[in-house]
Amino acid sequence: MSFAIISMPILTGSAGILIVILEGLQHLFQFQNNWTSYRSTCENLKHEKYLWLAKSGPYLDVENPNAVLADRVESLISQEHAKWIAGQEKVAQVKK
């Protein structure tokens, strides 16, 4: 019985320390913001895929729909990369 009583405060304190460390890492690396941004880009890429497969929207009356798809996908990826860079610069400023 005495072991359980002694170990409970240690267990509780250890759990608290672990939570603080994990929250600090999450805040530092912005996992939630990155995931939200990545999901948005993923959904936009899926949307482009379905438009391309259906030959609708910007792919309706073009000579080379593959080239249009490549341009639009590259644009989405470039936007995602720019957002990531901006986020990393923001994190670097917070660290200073």
mmCIF file with all atom_site columns, C-alpha atoms in Angstrom, residues 1 11 13-14 20 27-28 34 40 46 56 58 64 73 77 79 86:
data_model
loop_
_atom_site.group_PDB
_atom_site.id
_atom_site.type_symbol
_atom_site.label_atom_id
_atom_site.label_alt_id
_atom_site.label_comp_id
_atom_site.label_asym_id
_atom_site.label_entity_id
_atom_site.label_seq_id
_atom_site.pdbx_PDB_ins_code
_atom_site.Cartn_x
_atom_site.Cartn_y
_atom_site.Cartn_z
_atom_site.occupancy
_atom_site.B_iso_or_equiv
_atom_site.pdbx_formal_charge
_atom_site.auth_seq_id
_atom_site.auth_comp_id
_atom_site.auth_asym_id
_atom_site.auth_atom_id
_atom_site.pdbx_PDB_model_num
ATOM 1  C CA . MET A 1 1  ? 0.000   0.000  0.000   1.00 0.00 ? 1  MET A CA 1
ATOM 2  C CA . LEU A 1 11 ? 3.531   9.410  -11.544 1.00 0.00 ? 11 LEU A CA 1
ATOM 3  C CA . GLY A 1 13 ? 4.427   14.836 -11.571 1.00 0.00 ? 13 GLY A CA 1
ATOM 4  C CA . SER A 1 14 ? 6.063   12.851 -14.371 1.00 0.00 ? 14 SER A CA 1
ATOM 5  C CA . VAL A 1 20 ? 4.642   20.418 -20.649 1.00 0.00 ? 20 VAL A CA 1
ATOM 6  C CA . HIS A 1 27 ? 4.230   25.057 -30.069 1.00 0.00 ? 27 HIS A CA 1
ATOM 7  C CA . LEU A 1 28 ? 7.803   25.209 -31.340 1.00 0.00 ? 28 LEU A CA 1
ATOM 8  C CA . ASN A 1 34 ? 1.403   22.551 -40.651 1.00 0.00 ? 34 ASN A CA 1
ATOM 9  C CA . SER A 1 40 ? -5.765  22.106 -47.444 1.00 0.00 ? 40 SER A CA 1
ATOM 10 C CA . LYS A 1 46 ? -7.584  16.201 -55.236 1.00 0.00 ? 46 LYS A CA 1
ATOM 11 C CA . SER A 1 56 ? -13.894 20.344 -66.945 1.00 0.00 ? 56 SER A CA 1
ATOM 12 C CA . PRO A 1 58 ? -9.718  24.990 -66.760 1.00 0.00 ? 58 PRO A CA 1
ATOM 13 C CA . ASN A 1 64 ? -2.840  20.202 -73.717 1.00 0.00 ? 64 ASN A CA 1
ATOM 14 C CA . VAL A 1 73 ? -0.126  21.576 -59.428 1.00 0.00 ? 73 VAL A CA 1
ATOM 15 C CA . ILE A 1 77 ? 2.990   23.189 -54.322 1.00 0.00 ? 77 ILE A CA 1
ATOM 16 C CA . GLN A 1 79 ? 2.194   28.207 -52.476 1.00 0.00 ? 79 GLN A CA 1
ATOM 17 C CA . ALA A 1 86 ? 7.042   31.863 -43.796 1.00 0.00 ? 86 ALA A CA 1
#
